[in-house]
Amino acid sequence: MENQAGPCLKEHCRIWFCLSLLLIFGNHVVAELRYSVPEETKDGTVVGNVAKDLGMDKSSLKDRRFRVVSESKDRHFDVDSNNGALKVRSKIDREELCEGNGPCLLELQILVENPLEIHHIVVEITDVNDHAPMFIEQEQVFEIGEQSSPGARFQLHAARDPDAGANSIRTYTLTPNEHFDIEISEEENIPFLLLKNSLDREQNNKHILFVTATDGGRPKKSGTLNVTILVLDNNDNRPTFNQEIYQVEIQENASKGTRIARVNATDPDQGSNGEVEYSLSKMLPRKVYDLFDLAISSGEIKLKGDLDFEESETYKLDIQASDKGQPPLIGRCRLIIKIKDVNDNAPEIDVKSLSDSISEDSKLDTVIALISVTDKDSGLNGKILLNINNDVPFSLKPSYKENMYSIVTKEGLDREKEKQYTIKIKATDCGKPPLATLKSLSIQISDVNDNSPQFSENPLYVYLTENNKIGAPVFSVSAEDMDVNENSAILYHIVRENDATSFLSINSENGQLSALKSFDFESVKTFQFHVVA
Ligand SMILES: *[C@@H]1O[C@H](CO)[C@@H](O)[C@H](O)[C@H]1NC(C)=O
Ligand SMILES: *[C@@H]1O[C@H](CO)[C@@H](O)[C@H](O)[C@H]1NC(C)=O
Ligand SMILES: *[C@@H]1O[C@H](CO)[C@@H](O)[C@H](O)[C@H]1NC(C)=O
């Protein structure tokens, strides 16, 4: 300290000394003295010996009232009238006294009396690195759009360091990071952030960096600026569904309002760029819009119509999610709705009967009707079992085609025993529970002349009274025929085989017999003849 505080001996000081002005005060011409002291030096430190340097007699200093005269109230220096030393009186802050980077000079006047002399001395306050670089605002926030391209520059706050020369700011550094470099403008020493790699808000929406300003002192001092970079959103993401294809199943008898599915798309963009709205594609079959309802904001799909498996087993809904960016971006997915069949349709029976009646002499296996059965359901719900009552002389016979049957005779028929049958056809599906349909078919048995007329009594014994009236009816014969209509219409005639037959005539229509002569018991007691019906 003593060394530093000595008189100005260093090269630059000496030049100063040589160039010192000659000052004129009254008759005295005095050369200027120059000293140097670092700022912040402790009180009492000796800067130099003025008396000695001025060549004054130490012993006379007190008598001559050797002193510093200065207008300034806060004097920094004092002289010791005992030995002529210049001492630091109060702590000096170079940056308080002087502005800027140039030399900081303090001018003092030293006065002695008898004779009066006034000496000007100059003390240079040298800089000490007593200030760290400082950012007035310690925080800086940038909002940078993620679409900004590399090369963009953003001006940072500059730091301040009141120290001079080497002790002032030398460098700015930035915490190492992926996106930014620091760049210093040469003229003004202003730092800039330089974008070197594009930002992606969805990856990282905020970067915190520290800019450090460091001075050239020994040791170095530094100050830090907190830099926050908020990455602003660009609508650079389209909504994405968490599944490309959603698949659901629903019972065909589901009631209106049933919730079917919910699709979900997300968009990592911010604000309206990330707000998603759902809609059905405009290109779907009309039926889809009638059956299904998609909630615009929740993506929930509900049933709003009646499903019918038999009409369509699946529906494919193309759904899009759109964000509210300008322009919006769109994501797509497909919802496949499979309809599960419910046994909601009973079989149908279609009978094509060939005629209402069938001849009683029909052969076995004669086809009397064709039946086709159908069921709108599918699978087991649509599989049909067919049968008919077995108390009729008919049976079912499958045909070459599925679900086609014929009804055929399985026994001989006899109209005279049963002239009509009711065939009960029952079709049952294999659903759980099964559904059944009944249909009856009535069939008449038509007559064939398969029965001969029969006399109820044969032979028939008749007693006649003699002396009958010629031509008058004597009795009737009557035969029965089981057949009907013409087949049962009977004509009678007498077989002419002997004389007796000539006594009688028969009404062919009703079998009434008349005598052609009067019988005489005494001549003919009995006779026999044949009537054919
Ligand atoms: C700067 O950042 C550091 C570390 O995050 C924090 O502790 C400090 O408070 C911040 N300073 C200001 C002024 O924000
Ligand atoms: C749909 O059908 C099934 C089977 O027949 C039945 O159990 C269920 O209750 C029905 N649901 C509705 C909503 O009608
Ligand atoms: C949608 O998907 C996202 C991401 O998978 C999830 O965080 C969110 O909870 C889902 N929303 C609904 C309503 O399920």
XYZ file of C-alpha atoms in Angstrom, residues 10 15-16 21 26 43 46 56 102 120 167 175 202 218 252 275 286 295 322 326 350 402 406 419 432 464 471 476 481:
29
model
C 5.405 5.398 -12.743
C 4.986 12.402 -18.148
C 2.301 14.130 -16.233
C 1.421 23.550 -15.636
C 0.913 36.364 -6.563
C -8.329 6.197 6.296
C -0.134 8.017 3.644
C 10.013 22.542 2.635
C -10.947 8.466 -18.066
C -1.633 22.679 -6.238
C -12.360 -3.685 -14.530
C -25.880 -21.021 -20.136
C -45.152 -28.708 -27.610
C -8.651 -9.655 -10.908
C -80.025 -54.068 -32.525
C -59.451 -26.771 -28.950
C -77.812 -40.504 -45.299
C -71.697 -34.395 -29.745
C -60.917 -29.972 -36.126
C -56.600 -20.144 -38.401
C -95.468 -68.946 -47.318
C -82.982 -74.791 -48.271
C -93.372 -79.932 -49.916
C -113.315 -85.713 -46.076
C -83.111 -67.663 -27.464
C -147.133 -109.569 -51.607
C -149.783 -101.347 -62.377
C -139.463 -100.291 -53.294
C -123.698 -95.394 -52.216
